[in-house]
Coordinates of C-alpha atoms in Angstrom, one line a residue:
Chain A
X379 CA 0.0 0.0 0.0
X380 CA 1.2 3.4 -1.0
X381 CA -0.4 5.7 1.5
X382 CA -3.3 6.2 3.9
X383 CA -5.6 7.4 1.2
X384 CA -5.3 4.0 -0.5
X385 CA -5.7 2.3 2.9
X386 CA -8.9 4.2 3.7
X387 CA -10.4 3.3 0.3
X388 CA -9.5 -0.4 0.8
X389 CA -11.0 -0.4 4.3
X390 CA -14.2 1.3 3.3
X391 CA -15.3 -1.7 1.3
X392 CA -16.9 -3.0 4.5
X393 CA -20.1 -1.0 4.9
X394 CA -21.3 -2.5 8.1
X395 CA -21.1 -0.4 11.3
X396 CA -18.9 -2.0 14.0
X397 CA -19.6 -1.8 17.7
X398 CA -16.6 -0.2 19.5
X399 CA -16.2 -0.2 23.2
X400 CA -14.1 2.6 24.6
X401 CA -12.7 1.6 28.0
X402 CA -12.3 4.4 30.6
X403 CA -13.8 6.8 28.1
X404 CA -13.1 10.0 30.0
X405 CA -10.4 11.0 27.6
X406 CA -11.0 14.0 25.4
X407 CA -9.1 13.1 22.2
X408 CA -10.3 9.5 22.3
X409 CA -13.9 10.7 22.6
X410 CA -13.4 13.2 19.8
X411 CA -12.0 10.5 17.5
X412 CA -14.9 8.1 18.5
X413 CA -17.4 10.9 17.8
X414 CA -15.9 11.5 14.3
X415 CA -15.8 7.7 13.5
X416 CA -19.4 7.5 14.7
X417 CA -20.5 10.4 12.4
X418 CA -18.8 8.7 9.5
X419 CA -21.0 5.7 10.3
X420 CA -17.9 3.4 10.9
X421 CA -18.9 2.5 14.4
X422 CA -21.5 2.5 17.1
X423 CA -19.7 3.4 20.4
X424 CA -20.2 1.9 23.9
X425 CA -18.5 4.2 26.4
X426 CA -17.5 2.6 29.7
X427 CA -16.3 4.8 32.5
X428 CA -17.3 7.6 34.8
X429 CA -20.6 8.7 33.4
X430 CA -20.4 12.2 34.8
X431 CA -17.0 12.9 33.5
X432 CA -17.8 11.5 30.1
X433 CA -20.9 13.6 29.8
X434 CA -19.0 16.7 30.9
X435 CA -16.4 16.3 28.1
X436 CA -19.1 15.6 25.5
X437 CA -21.0 18.7 26.6
X438 CA -17.9 20.9 26.8
X439 CA -16.5 19.8 23.4
X440 CA -19.9 19.9 21.9
X441 CA -19.6 16.3 20.6
X442 CA -22.8 15.3 19.0
X443 CA -23.2 11.6 18.4
X444 CA -25.2 8.5 19.4
X445 CA -23.7 6.2 22.0
X446 CA -24.5 3.9 24.9
X447 CA -22.9 4.5 28.2
X448 CA -22.0 2.1 31.1
X449 CA -21.2 3.9 34.3
X450 CA -18.2 2.4 36.0
X451 CA -15.7 4.5 38.0
X452 CA -13.3 1.6 38.8
X453 CA -10.8 1.3 36.0
X454 CA -10.1 -2.4 36.4
X455 CA -13.8 -3.2 36.4
X456 CA -14.2 -1.1 33.3
X457 CA -11.8 -3.5 31.5
X458 CA -13.6 -6.5 32.9
X459 CA -16.9 -5.1 31.5
X460 CA -15.4 -4.7 28.1
X461 CA -14.0 -8.3 28.2
X462 CA -17.5 -9.5 29.1
X463 CA -18.9 -7.7 26.1
X464 CA -16.4 -9.4 23.8
X465 CA -17.2 -12.8 25.2
X466 CA -20.9 -12.2 24.7
X467 CA -20.3 -11.1 21.1
X468 CA -21.6 -7.7 21.9
X469 CA -18.6 -5.6 20.7
X470 CA -16.4 -5.9 17.7
X471 CA -13.6 -3.7 18.8
X472 CA -12.2 -2.4 22.1
X473 CA -10.2 0.8 22.6
X474 CA -8.1 2.0 25.4
X475 CA -9.1 5.3 27.0
X476 CA -7.7 7.0 30.1
X477 CA -6.1 4.0 31.7
X478 CA -2.5 2.8 32.0
X479 CA -1.6 0.3 29.3
X480 CA -0.3 -2.4 31.6
X481 CA -3.5 -2.3 33.7
X482 CA -5.6 -2.3 30.5
X483 CA -3.8 -5.3 29.0
X484 CA -3.3 -7.4 32.2
X485 CA -6.9 -8.7 32.3
X486 CA -7.1 -9.1 28.5
X487 CA -4.1 -11.4 28.2
X488 CA -5.2 -13.7 31.1
X489 CA -5.3 -17.3 29.8
X490 CA -8.8 -18.3 30.8
X491 CA -10.7 -15.2 31.8
X492 CA -9.0 -13.0 29.1
X493 CA -9.7 -12.8 25.4
X494 CA -6.5 -13.9 23.7
X495 CA -7.0 -15.7 20.4
X496 CA -3.4 -16.2 19.5
X497 CA -0.4 -17.1 21.7
X498 CA 0.5 -13.5 22.3
X499 CA -0.8 -10.0 21.8
X500 CA 1.5 -7.8 19.8
X501 CA 1.4 -4.2 18.6
X502 CA 1.6 -3.4 14.9
X503 CA 2.1 0.2 13.7
X504 CA 1.3 1.3 10.2
X505 CA 3.7 4.0 9.1
X506 CA 3.3 6.0 6.0
X507 CA 6.7 6.9 4.6
X508 CA 5.9 9.7 2.1
X509 CA 9.3 9.8 0.4
X510 CA 9.1 6.1 -0.1
X511 CA 5.4 6.2 -1.2
X512 CA 4.7 3.2 1.0
X513 CA 3.1 2.1 4.2
X514 CA 5.3 -0.1 6.4
X515 CA 4.1 -2.4 9.2
X516 CA 6.3 -2.2 12.3
X517 CA 6.2 -4.6 15.1
X518 CA 6.5 -4.8 18.1
X519 CA 7.1 -1.3 19.5
X520 CA 4.3 -1.4 22.0
X521 CA 3.8 -4.5 24.1
X522 CA 6.6 -7.0 24.6
X523 CA 9.7 -5.4 26.2
X524 CA 12.3 -8.0 25.3
X525 CA 10.7 -10.8 23.4
X526 CA 12.1 -14.4 23.7
X527 CA 12.7 -16.2 20.4
X528 CA 9.4 -18.0 20.8
X529 CA 7.7 -14.6 21.3
X530 CA 9.5 -13.2 18.2
X531 CA 8.1 -16.1 16.2
X532 CA 4.6 -15.2 17.5
X533 CA 5.1 -11.5 16.8
X534 CA 5.9 -12.5 13.2
X535 CA 2.9 -14.8 13.0
X536 CA 0.6 -12.1 14.3
X537 CA 2.0 -9.7 11.7
X538 CA 1.4 -12.2 8.9
X539 CA -2.2 -12.7 10.0
X540 CA -2.7 -9.0 10.1
X541 CA -1.0 -8.4 6.7
X542 CA -3.4 -10.9 5.2
X543 CA -6.4 -8.8 6.4
X544 CA -4.9 -5.9 4.4
X545 CA -4.5 -8.2 1.3
X546 CA -0.7 -8.4 1.6
X547 CA -0.7 -12.1 1.0
X548 CA 3.0 -13.0 0.9
X549 CA 4.4 -10.2 3.0
X550 CA 8.2 -9.6 2.9
X551 CA 9.3 -9.5 6.5
X552 CA 12.7 -8.0 7.5
X553 CA 14.1 -9.0 10.9
X554 CA 16.1 -5.8 11.5
X555 CA 19.6 -5.7 12.9
X556 CA 22.5 -3.3 12.7
X557 CA 23.8 -5.2 9.6
X558 CA 23.3 -8.3 7.5
X559 CA 25.9 -10.3 9.5
X560 CA 25.4 -12.7 12.3
X561 CA 27.3 -11.1 15.2
X562 CA 27.9 -13.4 18.2
X563 CA 27.9 -10.3 20.4
X564 CA 24.3 -9.5 19.2
X565 CA 22.0 -12.2 20.4
X566 CA 19.1 -11.0 18.3
X567 CA 21.2 -11.4 15.1
X568 CA 21.6 -15.1 15.9
X569 CA 17.9 -15.5 16.7
X570 CA 17.0 -13.7 13.5
X571 CA 19.1 -16.1 11.4
X572 CA 17.4 -19.0 13.2
X573 CA 14.0 -17.7 12.6
X574 CA 14.7 -16.8 8.9
X575 CA 15.7 -20.4 8.1
X576 CA 12.4 -21.8 9.5
X577 CA 9.8 -22.9 7.1
X578 CA 7.5 -20.0 6.3
X579 CA 4.9 -20.8 3.7
X580 CA 2.9 -17.6 3.7
X581 CA 5.7 -15.0 4.0
X582 CA 9.2 -14.2 3.0
X583 CA 11.2 -13.8 6.2
X584 CA 14.8 -12.6 6.1
X585 CA 17.3 -11.6 8.7
X586 CA 19.4 -10.4 10.2
X587 CA 19.1 -7.5 7.8
X588 CA 19.9 -3.8 8.1
X589 CA 17.1 -1.3 7.5
X590 CA 18.8 0.1 4.4
X591 CA 18.7 -3.3 2.7
X592 CA 15.1 -3.7 3.9
X593 CA 13.8 -0.4 2.4
X594 CA 16.2 0.9 -0.2
X595 CA 16.7 -0.8 -3.6
X596 CA 19.7 1.5 -4.2
X597 CA 21.5 0.2 -1.1
X598 CA 20.9 -3.4 -2.2
X599 CA 22.6 -2.7 -5.6
X600 CA 25.6 -0.9 -4.0
X601 CA 26.0 -3.6 -1.4
X602 CA 25.4 -6.4 -4.0
X603 CA 22.8 -7.9 -1.8
X604 CA 21.5 -11.2 -3.0
X605 CA 18.6 -11.6 -0.6
X606 CA 14.9 -12.1 -1.5
X607 CA 14.1 -8.8 0.2
X608 CA 15.7 -6.1 -1.9
X609 CA 14.5 -2.8 -0.5
X610 CA 10.9 -3.9 -0.7
X611 CA 10.1 -5.1 2.8
X612 CA 6.4 -4.8 3.9
X613 CA 6.9 -5.6 7.5
X614 CA 9.8 -4.5 9.7
X615 CA 10.3 -6.6 12.8
X616 CA 12.5 -4.9 15.4
X617 CA 14.4 -7.0 17.9
X618 CA 12.9 -5.3 21.0
X619 CA 10.3 -2.8 22.1
X620 CA 12.7 0.2 22.3
X621 CA 13.9 0.0 18.7
X622 CA 10.3 -0.5 17.5
X623 CA 9.1 2.4 19.6
X624 CA 11.9 4.7 18.5
X625 CA 11.3 3.9 14.8
X626 CA 7.6 4.3 14.9
X627 CA 7.6 7.6 16.8
X628 CA 10.5 9.1 14.9
X629 CA 8.7 8.3 11.7
X630 CA 5.6 10.0 13.0
X631 CA 7.3 13.0 14.4
X632 CA 9.5 13.9 11.5
X633 CA 8.0 12.4 8.3
X634 CA 4.7 14.2 8.4
X635 CA 3.2 10.9 7.2
X636 CA 0.2 9.4 8.8
X637 CA 0.2 6.6 11.3
X638 CA -2.1 4.0 12.9
X639 CA -1.6 1.3 15.5
X640 CA -3.4 -1.8 16.5
X641 CA -3.0 -4.8 18.8
X642 CA -3.2 -8.1 17.1
X643 CA -3.8 -11.5 18.7
X644 CA -7.0 -11.0 20.7
X645 CA -10.5 -12.1 19.8
X646 CA -11.3 -8.6 18.6
X647 CA -9.0 -5.8 17.3
X648 CA -7.7 -3.6 20.1
X649 CA -7.1 0.1 19.5
X650 CA -4.2 1.1 21.8
X651 CA -3.1 4.6 21.1
X652 CA -1.2 6.7 23.6
X653 CA -2.8 9.6 25.4
X654 CA -0.4 11.9 23.5
X655 CA -1.4 10.5 20.1
X656 CA -3.2 12.9 17.8
X657 CA -6.9 12.7 17.1
X658 CA -6.0 11.8 13.6
X659 CA -3.9 8.8 14.7
X660 CA -6.7 7.6 16.9
X661 CA -9.2 8.0 14.1
X662 CA -6.9 6.1 11.7
X663 CA -6.5 3.3 14.2
X664 CA -10.3 3.0 14.7
X665 CA -10.7 2.9 10.9
X666 CA -8.1 0.2 10.7
X667 CA -9.7 -1.8 13.5
X668 CA -13.1 -1.6 11.7
X669 CA -11.4 -2.8 8.5
X670 CA -9.8 -5.9 10.0
X671 CA -12.5 -6.9 12.5
X672 CA -14.4 -10.0 11.5
X673 CA -17.5 -9.9 9.4
X674 CA -20.6 -10.8 11.3
Chain B
X117 CA 22.1 23.8 14.8
X118 CA 19.3 24.0 12.4
X119 CA 20.7 22.4 9.3
X120 CA 23.7 21.4 7.4
X121 CA 24.0 24.8 5.7
X122 CA 24.5 26.3 9.1
X123 CA 26.9 23.5 10.1
X124 CA 29.0 24.1 6.9
X125 CA 29.3 27.8 7.7
X126 CA 30.3 27.1 11.3
X127 CA 33.0 24.6 10.2
X128 CA 34.4 26.8 7.5
X129 CA 35.8 29.2 10.1
X130 CA 38.9 27.0 10.2
X131 CA 40.8 28.0 7.0
X132 CA 43.7 25.6 7.4
X133 CA 44.0 22.6 5.2
X134 CA 43.9 19.2 7.0
X135 CA 45.8 16.1 6.0
X136 CA 43.4 13.2 5.5
X137 CA 44.6 9.7 5.1
X138 CA 42.3 7.4 3.2
X139 CA 42.9 3.7 4.2
X140 CA 42.4 1.2 1.4
X141 CA 41.7 4.0 -1.0
X142 CA 40.6 1.8 -3.8
X143 CA 36.9 2.8 -3.3
X144 CA 35.3 4.9 -6.0
X145 CA 32.9 7.0 -3.9
X146 CA 35.4 7.6 -1.2
X147 CA 37.9 8.8 -3.7
X148 CA 35.4 11.1 -5.3
X149 CA 34.4 12.6 -2.0
X150 CA 38.1 13.1 -1.2
X151 CA 38.7 14.7 -4.6
X152 CA 35.9 17.2 -4.0
X153 CA 37.1 18.0 -0.5
X154 CA 40.6 18.5 -1.8
X155 CA 39.4 20.9 -4.6
X156 CA 37.5 22.8 -1.9
X157 CA 40.8 23.2 -0.1
X158 CA 39.6 21.4 3.0
X159 CA 42.2 18.7 2.9
X160 CA 45.4 17.4 1.4
X161 CA 44.9 13.6 0.9
X162 CA 47.3 10.7 1.5
X163 CA 46.0 7.6 -0.2
X164 CA 47.1 4.2 1.2
X165 CA 46.2 1.1 -0.8
X166 CA 46.8 -0.7 -4.1
X167 CA 48.5 2.0 -6.2
X168 CA 47.4 0.5 -9.5
X169 CA 43.8 0.2 -8.6
X170 CA 43.7 3.7 -7.1
X171 CA 45.2 5.2 -10.2
X172 CA 42.8 3.3 -12.4
X173 CA 39.8 4.7 -10.6
X174 CA 41.2 8.2 -10.7
X175 CA 41.8 7.9 -14.4
X176 CA 38.5 6.3 -15.1
X177 CA 36.5 8.8 -13.1
X178 CA 38.6 11.7 -14.3
X179 CA 39.3 12.8 -10.8
X180 CA 41.7 15.7 -10.9
X181 CA 43.4 16.6 -7.6
X182 CA 46.7 16.6 -5.8
X183 CA 47.5 13.7 -3.5
X184 CA 50.3 11.5 -2.1
X185 CA 50.1 7.8 -2.6
X186 CA 51.5 4.9 -0.4
X187 CA 51.4 1.6 -2.2
X188 CA 50.2 -1.2 0.1
X189 CA 48.1 -4.1 -1.1
X190 CA 47.7 -5.7 2.3
X191 CA 44.7 -4.3 4.1
X192 CA 45.8 -4.8 7.7
X193 CA 49.2 -3.2 6.9
X194 CA 47.4 -0.2 5.3
X195 CA 45.7 0.4 8.7
X196 CA 49.0 0.1 10.5
X197 CA 50.6 2.6 8.1
X198 CA 47.8 5.1 8.9
X199 CA 48.3 4.6 12.6
X200 CA 52.0 5.3 12.2
X201 CA 51.2 8.5 10.4
X202 CA 48.9 9.6 13.3
X203 CA 51.5 8.8 15.9
X204 CA 54.1 10.8 13.9
X205 CA 51.7 13.7 13.7
X206 CA 51.7 13.4 9.9
X207 CA 47.9 13.2 9.5
X208 CA 45.0 15.0 11.0
X209 CA 42.2 12.7 10.0
X210 CA 41.9 9.1 8.9
X211 CA 39.1 7.7 6.8
X212 CA 38.0 4.1 6.1
X213 CA 38.0 3.1 2.4
X214 CA 37.4 -0.4 1.0
X215 CA 38.1 -2.4 4.2
X216 CA 35.7 -4.2 6.6
X217 CA 34.9 -2.0 9.6
X218 CA 36.0 -4.6 12.2
X219 CA 39.4 -5.1 10.6
X220 CA 39.8 -1.4 10.2
X221 CA 39.0 -0.7 13.9
X222 CA 40.8 -3.7 15.4
X223 CA 44.3 -2.1 15.2
X224 CA 43.1 1.4 16.0
X225 CA 41.5 0.4 19.4
X226 CA 44.5 -1.6 20.6
X227 CA 45.6 -0.2 24.0
X228 CA 49.3 0.4 23.4
X229 CA 49.9 0.2 19.7
X230 CA 46.5 1.8 18.8
X231 CA 45.5 5.4 18.8
X232 CA 42.7 5.6 21.3
X233 CA 42.6 8.9 23.2
X234 CA 39.5 8.3 25.3
X235 CA 38.4 5.0 27.0
X236 CA 36.3 3.9 24.0
X237 CA 35.7 4.8 20.4
X238 CA 32.1 5.5 19.6
X239 CA 30.2 6.5 16.5
X240 CA 28.2 9.8 16.3
X241 CA 25.8 10.4 13.5
X242 CA 24.5 13.9 12.7
X243 CA 21.0 13.8 11.3
X244 CA 19.3 16.8 9.8
X245 CA 15.5 16.5 10.6
X246 CA 14.0 18.9 8.1
X247 CA 10.6 19.0 9.6
X248 CA 12.1 19.8 13.0
X249 CA 14.6 22.3 11.6
X250 CA 17.3 20.8 13.7
X251 CA 20.4 18.6 13.6
X252 CA 20.4 15.7 16.1
X253 CA 23.5 13.8 17.3
X254 CA 22.8 10.1 17.6
X255 CA 25.1 7.7 19.3
X256 CA 26.1 4.8 19.1
X257 CA 24.7 3.2 16.0
X258 CA 28.0 2.1 14.6
X259 CA 30.6 0.6 16.9
X260 CA 29.6 -1.0 20.2
X261 CA 27.0 -3.8 19.8
X262 CA 25.6 -4.1 23.3
X263 CA 27.3 -1.5 25.5
X264 CA 27.8 -2.2 29.2
X265 CA 26.8 0.6 31.6
X266 CA 30.4 1.7 31.8
X267 CA 30.6 1.9 28.0
X268 CA 27.3 3.8 27.9
X269 CA 28.8 6.4 30.2
X270 CA 31.8 6.7 27.9
X271 CA 29.5 6.9 24.9
X272 CA 27.9 9.9 26.6
X273 CA 31.2 11.5 27.5
X274 CA 32.4 11.1 23.9
X275 CA 29.2 12.8 22.7
X276 CA 29.7 15.7 25.1
X277 CA 33.3 16.2 24.0
X278 CA 32.1 16.1 20.4
X279 CA 29.2 18.5 21.0
X280 CA 31.6 21.0 22.6
X281 CA 33.6 21.1 19.4
X282 CA 30.4 22.1 17.6
X283 CA 29.8 24.9 20.2
X284 CA 26.9 23.0 21.9
X285 CA 28.2 23.7 25.4
X286 CA 25.6 22.3 27.7
X287 CA 24.0 19.6 25.4
X288 CA 20.7 18.1 26.4
X289 CA 21.2 14.4 26.2
X290 CA 18.2 12.0 26.1
X291 CA 18.8 8.3 27.0
X292 CA 16.1 6.8 24.9
X293 CA 13.8 4.1 25.9
X294 CA 10.3 2.9 25.0
X295 CA 8.8 5.2 27.6
X296 CA 9.7 7.4 30.6
X297 CA 9.2 4.7 33.1
X298 CA 11.7 2.4 34.6
X299 CA 10.7 -1.1 33.6
X300 CA 12.3 -4.0 35.5
X301 CA 11.9 -6.0 32.3
X302 CA 14.0 -3.5 30.3
X303 CA 17.6 -3.5 31.7
X304 CA 18.5 -0.4 29.7
X305 CA 15.8 1.6 31.4
X306 CA 17.3 0.9 34.8
X307 CA 20.8 1.7 33.6
X308 CA 19.5 5.0 32.1
X309 CA 17.9 6.0 35.4
X310 CA 21.2 5.3 37.1
X311 CA 23.2 7.2 34.6
X312 CA 20.8 10.2 34.6
X313 CA 21.2 10.7 38.3
X314 CA 25.0 10.8 38.1
X315 CA 26.7 14.2 38.4
X316 CA 27.0 15.7 35.0
X317 CA 28.5 19.2 35.1
X318 CA 28.7 19.9 31.4
X319 CA 25.4 18.4 30.1
X320 CA 21.8 17.8 31.0
X321 CA 21.3 14.0 30.9
X322 CA 17.8 12.6 31.2
X323 CA 16.5 9.1 30.9
X324 CA 14.8 6.8 30.5
X325 CA 12.8 9.0 28.1
X326 CA 10.8 8.2 25.0
X327 CA 11.7 9.8 21.8
X328 CA 8.5 11.8 21.6
X329 CA 9.4 13.6 24.9
X330 CA 12.9 14.0 23.6
X331 CA 12.1 15.7 20.3
X332 CA 8.5 17.1 20.6
X333 CA 7.4 20.0 22.8
X334 CA 3.8 19.2 22.0
X335 CA 4.1 15.7 23.4
X336 CA 5.7 17.1 26.6
X337 CA 2.7 19.4 27.1
X338 CA 0.1 16.6 26.5
X339 CA 1.9 14.2 28.7
X340 CA 2.5 16.9 31.3
X341 CA 6.2 16.0 31.3
X342 CA 8.2 17.9 34.0
X343 CA 11.7 16.9 32.9
X344 CA 14.4 19.3 31.9
X345 CA 14.5 18.0 28.4
X346 CA 11.2 19.1 26.9
X347 CA 11.3 18.2 23.3
X348 CA 14.6 20.0 22.8
X349 CA 17.2 17.2 23.1
X350 CA 20.5 17.8 21.2
X351 CA 21.9 14.3 21.6
X352 CA 19.9 11.0 21.4
X353 CA 21.7 8.1 23.1
X354 CA 20.2 4.7 22.0
X355 CA 20.5 1.7 24.3
X356 CA 22.3 -0.4 21.7
X357 CA 23.8 -0.4 18.2
X358 CA 20.6 -1.8 16.5
X359 CA 18.3 1.0 17.7
X360 CA 20.9 3.6 16.9
X361 CA 21.5 2.1 13.5
X362 CA 17.8 1.8 12.6
X363 CA 17.2 5.4 13.7
X364 CA 20.1 6.9 11.8
X365 CA 19.4 5.0 8.6
X366 CA 15.7 5.4 8.6
X367 CA 16.2 9.1 9.1
X368 CA 18.5 9.3 6.1
X369 CA 16.5 7.1 3.8
X370 CA 13.1 8.8 4.4
X371 CA 13.7 12.4 5.6
X372 CA 15.7 13.7 2.6
X373 CA 17.8 15.5 5.2
X374 CA 21.5 15.4 5.1
X375 CA 23.7 13.2 7.3
X376 CA 27.3 12.9 8.5
X377 CA 29.1 10.4 10.7
X378 CA 32.3 10.4 12.7
X379 CA 34.1 8.2 15.2
X380 CA 35.0 10.0 18.4
X381 CA 37.6 8.9 21.0
X382 CA 40.7 8.5 18.9
X383 CA 43.7 10.8 18.7
X384 CA 42.3 12.1 15.4
X385 CA 38.8 12.2 14.0
X386 CA 37.9 9.1 12.0
X387 CA 35.6 9.1 9.0
X388 CA 33.8 5.8 9.0
X389 CA 31.1 5.8 6.4
X390 CA 29.7 2.7 4.8
X391 CA 30.4 1.6 1.3
X392 CA 26.8 2.3 0.4
X393 CA 26.8 5.8 1.8
X394 CA 26.3 8.5 -0.7
X395 CA 29.2 10.7 -1.9
X396 CA 27.4 13.6 -0.2
X397 CA 27.4 11.8 3.2
X398 CA 31.1 11.0 2.7
X399 CA 31.9 14.6 1.9
X400 CA 29.8 15.9 4.8
X401 CA 31.7 13.5 7.1
X402 CA 35.1 14.7 5.8
X403 CA 34.0 18.3 6.3
X404 CA 32.9 17.5 9.9
X405 CA 36.2 15.8 10.6
X406 CA 38.1 18.8 9.4
X407 CA 36.0 21.1 11.5
X408 CA 36.6 19.2 14.8
X409 CA 40.2 18.1 14.2
X410 CA 42.6 20.0 16.5
X411 CA 44.2 23.2 15.4
X412 CA 47.9 22.8 14.8

């Protein structure tokens, strides 16, 4: 995909309104993004949180949209309510509002009472690189601090699942490192080499590979790179949360390209933007969640 | 500094020609950059390497400049020759040509026979972020794979030394992490907290800190960040080589801003660009090395 305009067109194919549950809804920008998405007929929102605070924000910001509200002032209970809605099939998407990420995710990832579908939950950022005329998927810069090799494999599996929903059927996946060599001093480079030689039927997985070989054809020519990814990677897998986080945020803050983020691996898509994310990023992420949520 | 134009003006204050030794000079783009720098009267070049190959390139590319040539076909011996020139005070700068980085650096970092001045050598990239109208210093994305806490402290010291040469006297240094919290699962966040509370007289050192708080004032306002770095960091210290490498390369490949790189910590500045670096990056790096090399 070239840019968010194309992404938006692709996602608009689904005409059906999705039910989105905003957990701890007393957050201004989240409510504003939900209001816009609701007016665009993408979603019908359920707002869980302190009714009084939510209504005050809606009044103050003159947000005018239809919604259902569940009054719950306890943050942990708000998450449990949302989980219940997922289990009862009463919501298609959940979104984090004014609640700390770790508290929000703790109940969701629990093995029996939670709503994991895959082995792990992982974050996927969609970054529009204007000068490259391409959207890259970056994972994981949001959830797993220092993934084990098993978790890395699951991060990759989640990203392949997610890419399929965007019609990227055989994604090219670059396991990023500082260079294309296996360096015994860099554990992740050894792990990447191991992962890359596994059997992947539905993806091209290559690593360790430096980001220049992953995204620049020119560099591949100069370096005489013989790999299957030749500057045309679709998905960039970073070795840990810090490198993924730095890459995603730097791209957003300096490129002027658009961004969206989602959590993959639960029974429903999860919108997990930061409090400081722009309304546009929140709206993009909602749109993305609508596009990839299951048809009813 | 806002951009490379300003950097170039600042560095041009020194009028004196520097002697630059290009090690394993049989690399086309390196020779071309050296030729331009020589014509601009920034440097007088000494070329070490296979005389025949070097002369062939110069002939073929019609490079027209004055130089001295030392014929040496053995790559390791070429480095040793350059080290000898440094020790004899016969060169102001050394530059890596067509030789692997680890082989090039191995002899340089040796304790007695090498030419280290500081405890460690570290790489510093200068990245022009056009949309931010600022040049950031990024370290270390080039030399030390997984720095120990002692090495991180030295990486920071090297960056402070280097910043001073660019008249950034009290640099604001951000120790990057995925967020501003200390996470027991992320060792580097604990190390950053430790380093940040050390006594730093000549710099403001803060961490762990996410890159949005380091480079965006707006994010600091939204997140009600009370730190001393409020979106105005000068130097970004990454926890390891991979995150530094990804950040520097992504910035170069997508921002359309200029870039330069240098190795700090030796008796002379070292230009260490990759074979795939553009001629412009090589030229910028030579210019930078000239600007920060000691006055005679």
